[in-house]
PDB file of C-alpha atoms and ligand atoms in Angstrom:
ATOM      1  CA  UNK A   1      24.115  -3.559   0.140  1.00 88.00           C
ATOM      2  CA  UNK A   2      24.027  -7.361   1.220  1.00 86.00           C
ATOM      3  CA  UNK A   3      20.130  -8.221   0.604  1.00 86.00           C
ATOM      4  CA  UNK A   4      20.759 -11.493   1.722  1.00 86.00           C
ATOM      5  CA  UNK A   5      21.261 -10.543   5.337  1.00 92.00           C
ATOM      6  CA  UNK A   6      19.208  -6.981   5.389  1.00 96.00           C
ATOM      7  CA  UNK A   7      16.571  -4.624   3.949  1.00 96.00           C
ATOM      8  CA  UNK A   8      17.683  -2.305   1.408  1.00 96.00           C
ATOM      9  CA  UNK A   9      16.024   1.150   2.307  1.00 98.00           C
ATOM     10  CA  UNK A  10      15.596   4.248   0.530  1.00 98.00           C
ATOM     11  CA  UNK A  11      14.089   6.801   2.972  1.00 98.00           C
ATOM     12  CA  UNK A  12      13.327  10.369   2.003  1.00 98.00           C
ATOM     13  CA  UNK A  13      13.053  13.525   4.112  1.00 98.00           C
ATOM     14  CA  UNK A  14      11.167  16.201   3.579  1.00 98.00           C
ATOM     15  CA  UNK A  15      12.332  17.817   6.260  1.00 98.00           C
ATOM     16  CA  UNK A  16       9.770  21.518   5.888  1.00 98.00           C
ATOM     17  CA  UNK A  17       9.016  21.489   2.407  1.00 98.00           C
ATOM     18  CA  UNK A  18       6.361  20.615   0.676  1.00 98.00           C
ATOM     19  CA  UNK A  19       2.357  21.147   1.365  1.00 98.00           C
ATOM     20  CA  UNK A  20      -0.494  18.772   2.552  1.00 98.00           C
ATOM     21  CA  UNK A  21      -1.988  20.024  -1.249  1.00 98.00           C
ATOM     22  CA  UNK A  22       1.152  18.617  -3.058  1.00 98.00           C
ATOM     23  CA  UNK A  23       1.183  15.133  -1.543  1.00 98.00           C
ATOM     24  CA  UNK A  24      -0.917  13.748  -4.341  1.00 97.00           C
ATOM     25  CA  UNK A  25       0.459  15.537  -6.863  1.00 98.00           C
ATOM     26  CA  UNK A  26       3.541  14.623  -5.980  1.00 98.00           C
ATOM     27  CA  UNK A  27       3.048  10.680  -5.503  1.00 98.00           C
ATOM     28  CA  UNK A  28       1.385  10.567  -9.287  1.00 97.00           C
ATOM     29  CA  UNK A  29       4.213  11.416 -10.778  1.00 97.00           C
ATOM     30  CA  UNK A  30       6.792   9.499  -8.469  1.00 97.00           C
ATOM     31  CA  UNK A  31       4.476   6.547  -9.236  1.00 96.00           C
ATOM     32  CA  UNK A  32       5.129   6.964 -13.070  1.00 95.00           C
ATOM     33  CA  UNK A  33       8.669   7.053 -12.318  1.00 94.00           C
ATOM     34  CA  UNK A  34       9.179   4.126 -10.242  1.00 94.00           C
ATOM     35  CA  UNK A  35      10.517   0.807 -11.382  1.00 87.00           C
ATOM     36  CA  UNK A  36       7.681  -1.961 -11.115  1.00 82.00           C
ATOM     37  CA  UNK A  37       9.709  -4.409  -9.198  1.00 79.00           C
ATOM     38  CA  UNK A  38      11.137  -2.292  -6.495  1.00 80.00           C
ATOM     39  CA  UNK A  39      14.090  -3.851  -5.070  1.00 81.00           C
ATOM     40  CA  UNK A  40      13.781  -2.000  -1.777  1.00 94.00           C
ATOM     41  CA  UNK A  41      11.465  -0.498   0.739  1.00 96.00           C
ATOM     42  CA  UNK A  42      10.760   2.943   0.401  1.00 97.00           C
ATOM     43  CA  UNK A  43       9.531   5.530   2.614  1.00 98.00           C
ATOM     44  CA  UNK A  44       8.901   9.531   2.488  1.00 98.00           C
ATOM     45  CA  UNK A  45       9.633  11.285   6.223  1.00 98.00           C
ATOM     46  CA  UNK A  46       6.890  14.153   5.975  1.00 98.00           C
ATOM     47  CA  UNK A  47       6.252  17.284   8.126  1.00 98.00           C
ATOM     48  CA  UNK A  48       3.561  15.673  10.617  1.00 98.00           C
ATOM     49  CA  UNK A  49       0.558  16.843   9.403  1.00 98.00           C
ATOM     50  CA  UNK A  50       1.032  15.270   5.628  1.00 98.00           C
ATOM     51  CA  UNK A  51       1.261  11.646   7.237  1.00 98.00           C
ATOM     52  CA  UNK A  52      -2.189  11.009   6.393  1.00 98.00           C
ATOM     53  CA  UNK A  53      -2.128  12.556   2.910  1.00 98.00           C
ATOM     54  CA  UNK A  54       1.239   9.930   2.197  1.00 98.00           C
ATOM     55  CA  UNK A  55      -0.476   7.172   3.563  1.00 98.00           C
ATOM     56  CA  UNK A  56      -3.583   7.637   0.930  1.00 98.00           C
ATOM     57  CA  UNK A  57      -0.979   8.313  -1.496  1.00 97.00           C
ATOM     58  CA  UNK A  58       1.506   6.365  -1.036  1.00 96.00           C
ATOM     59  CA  UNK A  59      -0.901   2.433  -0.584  1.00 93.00           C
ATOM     60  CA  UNK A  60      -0.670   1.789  -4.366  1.00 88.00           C
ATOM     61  CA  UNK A  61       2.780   1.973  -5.393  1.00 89.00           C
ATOM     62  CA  UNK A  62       4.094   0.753  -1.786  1.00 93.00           C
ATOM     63  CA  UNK A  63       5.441   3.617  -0.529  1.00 97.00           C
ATOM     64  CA  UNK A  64       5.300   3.904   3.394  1.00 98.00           C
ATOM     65  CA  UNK A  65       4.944   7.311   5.073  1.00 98.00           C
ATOM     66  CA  UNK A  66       6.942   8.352   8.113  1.00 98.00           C
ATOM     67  CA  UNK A  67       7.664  11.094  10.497  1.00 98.00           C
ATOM     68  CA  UNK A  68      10.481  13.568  11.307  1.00 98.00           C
ATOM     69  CA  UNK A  69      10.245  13.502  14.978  1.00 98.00           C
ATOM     70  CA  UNK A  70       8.567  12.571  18.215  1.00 98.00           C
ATOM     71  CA  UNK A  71       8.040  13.170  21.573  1.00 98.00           C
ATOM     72  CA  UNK A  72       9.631  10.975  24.099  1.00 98.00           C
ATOM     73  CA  UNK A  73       6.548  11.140  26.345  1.00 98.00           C
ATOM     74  CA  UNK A  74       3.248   9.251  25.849  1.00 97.00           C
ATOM     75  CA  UNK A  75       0.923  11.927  25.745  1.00 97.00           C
ATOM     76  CA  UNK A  76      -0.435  14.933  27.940  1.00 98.00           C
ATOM     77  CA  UNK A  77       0.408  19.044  28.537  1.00 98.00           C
ATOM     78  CA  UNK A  78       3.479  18.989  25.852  1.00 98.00           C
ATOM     79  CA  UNK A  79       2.208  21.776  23.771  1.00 98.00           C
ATOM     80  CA  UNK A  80       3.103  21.749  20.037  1.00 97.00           C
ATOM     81  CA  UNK A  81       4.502  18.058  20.364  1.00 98.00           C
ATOM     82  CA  UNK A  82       3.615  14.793  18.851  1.00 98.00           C
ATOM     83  CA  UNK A  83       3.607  11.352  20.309  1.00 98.00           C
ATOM     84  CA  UNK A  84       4.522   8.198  18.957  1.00 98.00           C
ATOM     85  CA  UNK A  85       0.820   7.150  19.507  1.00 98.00           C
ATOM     86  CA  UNK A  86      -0.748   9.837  17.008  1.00 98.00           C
ATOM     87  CA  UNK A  87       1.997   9.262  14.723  1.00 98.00           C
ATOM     88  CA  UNK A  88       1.107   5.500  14.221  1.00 98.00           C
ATOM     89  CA  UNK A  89      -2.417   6.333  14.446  1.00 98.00           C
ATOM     90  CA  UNK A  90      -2.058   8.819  11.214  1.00 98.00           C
ATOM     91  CA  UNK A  91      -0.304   5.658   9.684  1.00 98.00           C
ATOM     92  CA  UNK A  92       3.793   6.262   9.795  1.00 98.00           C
ATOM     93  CA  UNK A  93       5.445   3.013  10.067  1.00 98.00           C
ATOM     94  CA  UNK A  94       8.775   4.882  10.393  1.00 98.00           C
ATOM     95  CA  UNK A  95      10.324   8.102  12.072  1.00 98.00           C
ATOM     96  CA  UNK A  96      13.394   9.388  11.898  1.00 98.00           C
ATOM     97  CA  UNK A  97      14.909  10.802  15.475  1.00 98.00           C
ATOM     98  CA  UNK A  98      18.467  12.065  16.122  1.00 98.00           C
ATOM     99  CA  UNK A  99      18.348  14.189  13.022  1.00 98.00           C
ATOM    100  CA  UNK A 100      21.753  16.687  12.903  1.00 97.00           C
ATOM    101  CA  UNK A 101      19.296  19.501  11.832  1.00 97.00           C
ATOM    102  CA  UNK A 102      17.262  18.645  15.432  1.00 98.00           C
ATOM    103  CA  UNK A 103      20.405  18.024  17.379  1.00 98.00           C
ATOM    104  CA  UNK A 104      21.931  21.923  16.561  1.00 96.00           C
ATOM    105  CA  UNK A 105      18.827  23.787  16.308  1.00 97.00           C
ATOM    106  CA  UNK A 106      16.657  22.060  19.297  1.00 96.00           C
ATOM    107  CA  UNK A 107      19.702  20.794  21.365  1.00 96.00           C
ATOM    108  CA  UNK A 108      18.781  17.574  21.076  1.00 98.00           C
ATOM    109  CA  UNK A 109      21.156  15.757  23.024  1.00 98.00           C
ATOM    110  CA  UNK A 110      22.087  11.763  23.099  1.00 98.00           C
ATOM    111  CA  UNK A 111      20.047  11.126  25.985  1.00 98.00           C
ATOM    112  CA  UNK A 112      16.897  12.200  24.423  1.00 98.00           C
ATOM    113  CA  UNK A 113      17.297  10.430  21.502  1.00 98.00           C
ATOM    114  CA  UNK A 114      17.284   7.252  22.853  1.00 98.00           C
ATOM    115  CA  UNK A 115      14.331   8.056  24.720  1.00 98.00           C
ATOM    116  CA  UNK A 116      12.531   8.734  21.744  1.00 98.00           C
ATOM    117  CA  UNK A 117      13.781   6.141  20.078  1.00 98.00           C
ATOM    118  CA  UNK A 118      12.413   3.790  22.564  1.00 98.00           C
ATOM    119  CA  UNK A 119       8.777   5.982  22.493  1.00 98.00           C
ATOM    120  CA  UNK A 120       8.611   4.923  18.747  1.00 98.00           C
ATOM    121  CA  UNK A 121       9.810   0.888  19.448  1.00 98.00           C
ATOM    122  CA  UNK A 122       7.149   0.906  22.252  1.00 98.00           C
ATOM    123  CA  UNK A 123       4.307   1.469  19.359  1.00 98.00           C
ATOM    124  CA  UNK A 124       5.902  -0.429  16.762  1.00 98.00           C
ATOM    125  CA  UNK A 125       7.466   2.530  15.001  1.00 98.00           C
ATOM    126  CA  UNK A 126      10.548   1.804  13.323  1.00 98.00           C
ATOM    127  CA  UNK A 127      13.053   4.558  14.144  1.00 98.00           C
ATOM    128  CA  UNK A 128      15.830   5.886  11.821  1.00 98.00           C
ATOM    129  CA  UNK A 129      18.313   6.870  14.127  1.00 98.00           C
ATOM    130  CA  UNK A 130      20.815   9.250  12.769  1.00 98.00           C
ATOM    131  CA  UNK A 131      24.468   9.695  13.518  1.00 98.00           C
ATOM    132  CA  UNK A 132      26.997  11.852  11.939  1.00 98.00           C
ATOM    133  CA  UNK A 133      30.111  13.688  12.363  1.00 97.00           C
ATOM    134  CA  UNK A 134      30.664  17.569  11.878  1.00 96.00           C
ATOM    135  CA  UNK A 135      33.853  19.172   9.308  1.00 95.00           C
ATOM    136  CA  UNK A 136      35.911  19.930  13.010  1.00 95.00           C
ATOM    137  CA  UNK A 137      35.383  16.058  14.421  1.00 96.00           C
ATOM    138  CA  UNK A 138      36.213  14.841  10.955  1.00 95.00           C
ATOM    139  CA  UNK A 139      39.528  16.592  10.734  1.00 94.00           C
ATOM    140  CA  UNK A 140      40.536  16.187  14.601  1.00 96.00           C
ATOM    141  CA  UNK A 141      40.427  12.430  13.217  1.00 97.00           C
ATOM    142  CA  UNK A 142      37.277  12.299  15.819  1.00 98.00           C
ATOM    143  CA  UNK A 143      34.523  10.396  13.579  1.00 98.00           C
ATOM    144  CA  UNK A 144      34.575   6.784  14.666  1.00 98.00           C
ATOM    145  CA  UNK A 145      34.732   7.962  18.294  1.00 98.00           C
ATOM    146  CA  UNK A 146      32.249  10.317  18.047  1.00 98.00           C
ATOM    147  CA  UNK A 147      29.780   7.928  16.275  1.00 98.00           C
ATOM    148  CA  UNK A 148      30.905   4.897  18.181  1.00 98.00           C
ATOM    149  CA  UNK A 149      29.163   6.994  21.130  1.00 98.00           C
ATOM    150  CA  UNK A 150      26.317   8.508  19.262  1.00 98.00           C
ATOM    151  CA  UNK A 151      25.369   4.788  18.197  1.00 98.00           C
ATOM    152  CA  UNK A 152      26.078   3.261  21.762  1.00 98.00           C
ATOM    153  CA  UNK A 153      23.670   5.993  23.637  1.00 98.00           C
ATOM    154  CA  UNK A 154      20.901   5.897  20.911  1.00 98.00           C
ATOM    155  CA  UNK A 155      20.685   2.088  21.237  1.00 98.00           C
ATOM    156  CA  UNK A 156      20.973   2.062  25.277  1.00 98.00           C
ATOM    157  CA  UNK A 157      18.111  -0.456  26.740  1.00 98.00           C
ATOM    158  CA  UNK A 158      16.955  -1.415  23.215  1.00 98.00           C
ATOM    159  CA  UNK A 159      16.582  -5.344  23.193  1.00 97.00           C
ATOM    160  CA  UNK A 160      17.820  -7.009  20.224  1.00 97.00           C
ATOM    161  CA  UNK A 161      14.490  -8.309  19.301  1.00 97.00           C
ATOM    162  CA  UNK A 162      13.609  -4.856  19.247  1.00 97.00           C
ATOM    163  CA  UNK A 163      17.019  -3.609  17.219  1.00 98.00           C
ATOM    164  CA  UNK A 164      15.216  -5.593  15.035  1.00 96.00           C
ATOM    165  CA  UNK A 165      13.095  -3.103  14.190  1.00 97.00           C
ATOM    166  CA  UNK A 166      15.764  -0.367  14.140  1.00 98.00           C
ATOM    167  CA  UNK A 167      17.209   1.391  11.252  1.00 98.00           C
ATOM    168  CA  UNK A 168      20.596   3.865  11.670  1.00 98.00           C
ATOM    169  CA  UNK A 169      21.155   6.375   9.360  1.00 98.00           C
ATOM    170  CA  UNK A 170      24.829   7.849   9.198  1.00 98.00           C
ATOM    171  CA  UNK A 171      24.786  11.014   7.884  1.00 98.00           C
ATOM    172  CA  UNK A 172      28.022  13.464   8.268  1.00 97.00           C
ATOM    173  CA  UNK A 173      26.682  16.863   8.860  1.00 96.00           C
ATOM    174  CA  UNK A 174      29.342  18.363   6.504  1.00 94.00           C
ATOM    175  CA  UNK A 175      27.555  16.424   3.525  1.00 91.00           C
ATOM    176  CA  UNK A 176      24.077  17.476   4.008  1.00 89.00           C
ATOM    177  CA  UNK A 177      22.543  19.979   1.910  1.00 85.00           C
ATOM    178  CA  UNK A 178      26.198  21.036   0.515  1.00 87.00           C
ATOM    179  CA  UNK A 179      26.774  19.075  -2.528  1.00 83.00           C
ATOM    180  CA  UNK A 180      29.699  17.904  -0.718  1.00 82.00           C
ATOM    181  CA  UNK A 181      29.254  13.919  -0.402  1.00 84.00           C
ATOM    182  CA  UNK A 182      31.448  11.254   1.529  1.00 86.00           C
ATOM    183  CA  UNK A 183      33.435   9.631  -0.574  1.00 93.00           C
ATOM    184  CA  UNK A 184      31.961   5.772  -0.835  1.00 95.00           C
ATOM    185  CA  UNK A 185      35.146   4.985   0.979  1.00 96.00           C
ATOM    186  CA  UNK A 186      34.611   7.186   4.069  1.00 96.00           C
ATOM    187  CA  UNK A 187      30.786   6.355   4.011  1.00 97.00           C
ATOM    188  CA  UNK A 188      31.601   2.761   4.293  1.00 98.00           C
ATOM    189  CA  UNK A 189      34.564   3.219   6.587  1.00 98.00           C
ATOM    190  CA  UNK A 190      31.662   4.836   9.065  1.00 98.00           C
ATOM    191  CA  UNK A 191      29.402   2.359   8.121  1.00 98.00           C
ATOM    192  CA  UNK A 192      31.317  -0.552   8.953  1.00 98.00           C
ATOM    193  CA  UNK A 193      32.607   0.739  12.161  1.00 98.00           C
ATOM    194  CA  UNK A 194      28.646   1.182  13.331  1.00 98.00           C
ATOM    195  CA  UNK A 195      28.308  -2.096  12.388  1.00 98.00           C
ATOM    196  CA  UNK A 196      31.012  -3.098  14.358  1.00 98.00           C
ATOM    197  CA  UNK A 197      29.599  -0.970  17.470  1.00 98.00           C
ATOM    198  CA  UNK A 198      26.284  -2.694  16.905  1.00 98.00           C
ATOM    199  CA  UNK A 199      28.012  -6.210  16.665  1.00 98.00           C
ATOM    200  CA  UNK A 200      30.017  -5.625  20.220  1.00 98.00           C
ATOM    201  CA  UNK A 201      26.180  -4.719  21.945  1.00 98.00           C
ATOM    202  CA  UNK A 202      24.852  -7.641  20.478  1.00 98.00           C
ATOM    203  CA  UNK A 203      26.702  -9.962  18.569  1.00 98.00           C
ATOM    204  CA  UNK A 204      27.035 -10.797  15.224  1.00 97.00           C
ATOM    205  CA  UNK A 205      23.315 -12.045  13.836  1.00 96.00           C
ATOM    206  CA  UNK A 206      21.903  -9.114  14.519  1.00 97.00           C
ATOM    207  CA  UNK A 207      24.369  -7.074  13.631  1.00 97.00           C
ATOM    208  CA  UNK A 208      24.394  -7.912  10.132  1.00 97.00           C
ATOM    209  CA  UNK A 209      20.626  -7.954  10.447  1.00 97.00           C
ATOM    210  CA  UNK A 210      20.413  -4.405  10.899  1.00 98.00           C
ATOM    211  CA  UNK A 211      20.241  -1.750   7.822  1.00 98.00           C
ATOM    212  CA  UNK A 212      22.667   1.344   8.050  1.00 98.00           C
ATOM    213  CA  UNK A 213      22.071   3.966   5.331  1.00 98.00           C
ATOM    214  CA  UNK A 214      23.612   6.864   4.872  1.00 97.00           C
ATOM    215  CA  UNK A 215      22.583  10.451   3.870  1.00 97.00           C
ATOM    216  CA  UNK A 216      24.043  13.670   2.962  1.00 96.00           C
ATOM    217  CA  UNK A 217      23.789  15.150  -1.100  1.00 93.00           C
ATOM    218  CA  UNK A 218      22.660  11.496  -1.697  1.00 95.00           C
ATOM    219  CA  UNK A 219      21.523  11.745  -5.822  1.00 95.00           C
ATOM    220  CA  UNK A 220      20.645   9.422  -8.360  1.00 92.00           C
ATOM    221  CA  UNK A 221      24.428  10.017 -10.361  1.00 94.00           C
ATOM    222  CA  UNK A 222      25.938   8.845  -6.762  1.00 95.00           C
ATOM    223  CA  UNK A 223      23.808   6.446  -5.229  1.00 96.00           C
ATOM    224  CA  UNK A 224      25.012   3.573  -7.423  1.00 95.00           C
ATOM    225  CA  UNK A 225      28.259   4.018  -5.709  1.00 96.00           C
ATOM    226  CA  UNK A 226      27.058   4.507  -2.603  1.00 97.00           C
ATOM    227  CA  UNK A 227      24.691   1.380  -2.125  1.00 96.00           C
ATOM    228  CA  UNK A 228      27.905  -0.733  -4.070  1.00 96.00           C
ATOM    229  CA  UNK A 229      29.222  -0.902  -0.595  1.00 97.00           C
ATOM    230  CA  UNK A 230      28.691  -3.953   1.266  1.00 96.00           C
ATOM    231  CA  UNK A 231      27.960  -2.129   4.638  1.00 98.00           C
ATOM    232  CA  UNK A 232      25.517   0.802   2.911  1.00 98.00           C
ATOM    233  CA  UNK A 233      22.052  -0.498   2.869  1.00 98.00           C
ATOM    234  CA  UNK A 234      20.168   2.575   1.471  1.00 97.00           C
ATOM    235  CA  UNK A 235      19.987   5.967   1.616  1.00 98.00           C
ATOM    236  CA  UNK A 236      18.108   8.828   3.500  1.00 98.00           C
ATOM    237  CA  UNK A 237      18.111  11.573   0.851  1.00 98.00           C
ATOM    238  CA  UNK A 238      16.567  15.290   1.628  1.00 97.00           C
ATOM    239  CA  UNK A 239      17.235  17.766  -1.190  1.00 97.00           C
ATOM    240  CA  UNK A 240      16.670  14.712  -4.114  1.00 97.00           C
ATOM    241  CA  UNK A 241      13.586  13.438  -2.398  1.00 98.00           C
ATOM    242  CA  UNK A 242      11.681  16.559  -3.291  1.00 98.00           C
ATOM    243  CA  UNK A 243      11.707  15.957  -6.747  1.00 97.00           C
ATOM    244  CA  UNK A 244      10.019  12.680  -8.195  1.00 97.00           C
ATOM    245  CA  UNK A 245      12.290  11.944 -11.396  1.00 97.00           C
ATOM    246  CA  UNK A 246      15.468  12.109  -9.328  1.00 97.00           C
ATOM    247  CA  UNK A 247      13.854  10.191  -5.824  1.00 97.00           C
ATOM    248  CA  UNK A 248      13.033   7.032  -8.194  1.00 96.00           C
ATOM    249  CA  UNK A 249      16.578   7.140  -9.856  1.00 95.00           C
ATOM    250  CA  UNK A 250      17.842   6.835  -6.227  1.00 96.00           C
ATOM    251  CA  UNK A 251      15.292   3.903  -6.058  1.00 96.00           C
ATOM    252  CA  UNK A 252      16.726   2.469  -9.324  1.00 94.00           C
ATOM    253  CA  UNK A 253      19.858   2.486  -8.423  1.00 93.00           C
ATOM    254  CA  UNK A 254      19.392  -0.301  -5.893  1.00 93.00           C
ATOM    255  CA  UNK A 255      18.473  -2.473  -8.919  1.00 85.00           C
ATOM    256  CA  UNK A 256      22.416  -3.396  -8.797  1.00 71.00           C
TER     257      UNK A 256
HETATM  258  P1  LIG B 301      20.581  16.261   1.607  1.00 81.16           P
HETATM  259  O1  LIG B 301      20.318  15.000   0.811  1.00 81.16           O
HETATM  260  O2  LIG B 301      19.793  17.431   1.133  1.00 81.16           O
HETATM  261  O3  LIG B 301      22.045  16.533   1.750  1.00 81.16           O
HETATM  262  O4  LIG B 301      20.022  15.981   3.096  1.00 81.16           O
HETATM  263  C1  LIG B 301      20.387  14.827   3.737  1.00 81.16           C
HETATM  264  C2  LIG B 301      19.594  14.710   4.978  1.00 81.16           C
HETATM  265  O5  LIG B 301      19.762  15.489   5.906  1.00 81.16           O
HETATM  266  C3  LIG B 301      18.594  13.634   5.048  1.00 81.16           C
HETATM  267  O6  LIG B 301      18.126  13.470   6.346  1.00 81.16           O
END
């Protein structure tokens, strides 16, 4: 982390757990958990249709909702979609796009990504873009390339003012939901080289303006580790953000 340049986030997705019906439940008890002087933002990525449950929920103990995923058009025949528009108007000041879990089961490609990327800037949705490199890429010494693109298409025709507004998430898809984490070494290897991508687009202010997290078996015994590194800026944690105790020791563990 470097809070003197950038946010520190800690962003969790839900990705299809939970229920509208738990939302409240849930956000009592993270809100007994939480330290009273947060040293970072927080946010919980619902399923869509809790949004408005998180935002009730989530007003007294600061904790912003956002969504999963968006459509890259405005509005219109797009059956079983939703637009950036409804998302802001059920109250998420974030989505993530670009998730690995979209990209291999929805064929998500690059291209797409950016657009929605861009559909979320255009209503002043901050998007948390995610990049990450699979076992083979990893081991056919493949990563920075791979990311170097991922991060370069995602960001294509995004101003700086509105990079701004932009959060990337590197998450290596052999480290989520496997126990297996990236060593704090390789995360900030990754991290730093997005940086670096970032600071070739658009020089160096806004690069080291811009928070990178990174996600995959993110818990509370690793996280101090994790957000120790100077180009880690937070985390976006899935299985650990279901549970309340162990989502507000990932929260604690920015207090470094
Ligand atoms: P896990 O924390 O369960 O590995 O999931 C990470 C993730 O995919 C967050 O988007």
């Amino acid at each position: 982390m470097n809070r003197k340049y950038r946010k520190t986030v800690i962003a969790g997705n839900w990705k299809m757990n939970q229920l509208v019906s738990g939302v409240k439940p849930f956000m009592e008890e993270l809100k007994k958990e939480l330290p009273q002087n947060k040293q970072c933002d927080i946010v919980l990525c619902t399923p869509a249709v809790m949004i408005p449950a998180m935002v009730k929920a989530g007003k007294d103990c600061k904790v912003a909702a956002g969504g999963q995923d968006v459509s890259k058009y405005e509005k219109g025949a797009y059956t079983g979609e939703v637009s950036a528009d409804q998302l802001l108007d059920a109250g998420a000041k974030y989505c993530i796009v670009g998730h690995s879990e979209r990209r291999q089961y929805h064929h998500e490609d690059d291209m797409l990504i950016n657009a929605k990327a861009r559909a979320l800037l255009a209503k002043g949705i901050t998007p948390i873009i995610c990049v990450g490199e699979s076992l083979e890429q990893r081991e056919m010494d493949l990563t920075i390339e791979h990311i170097t693109y991922q991060v370069k298409a995602a960001l294509y025709g995004i101003s700086a003012t509105e990079l701004r507004h932009c959060i990337i998430a590197y998450e290596p898809i052999w480290a989520i939901g496997t126990g297996k984490t990236a060593t704090s070494e390789q995360a900030q290897e990754v991290c730093e080289a997005i940086r670096g991508v970032i600071r070739k687009m658009y020089g160096a202010r806004p690069a080291r303006a811009v928070s990178i997290l990174y996600g995959g078996s993110m818990n509370a015994k690793n996280a101090e580790e994790l957000l120790a590194q100077p180009d880690i800026d937070g985390g976006l944690i899935g299985g650990a953000s279901l549970k309340p105790a162990d989502f507000a020791a990932i929260v604690k563990a920015t207090d470094q």
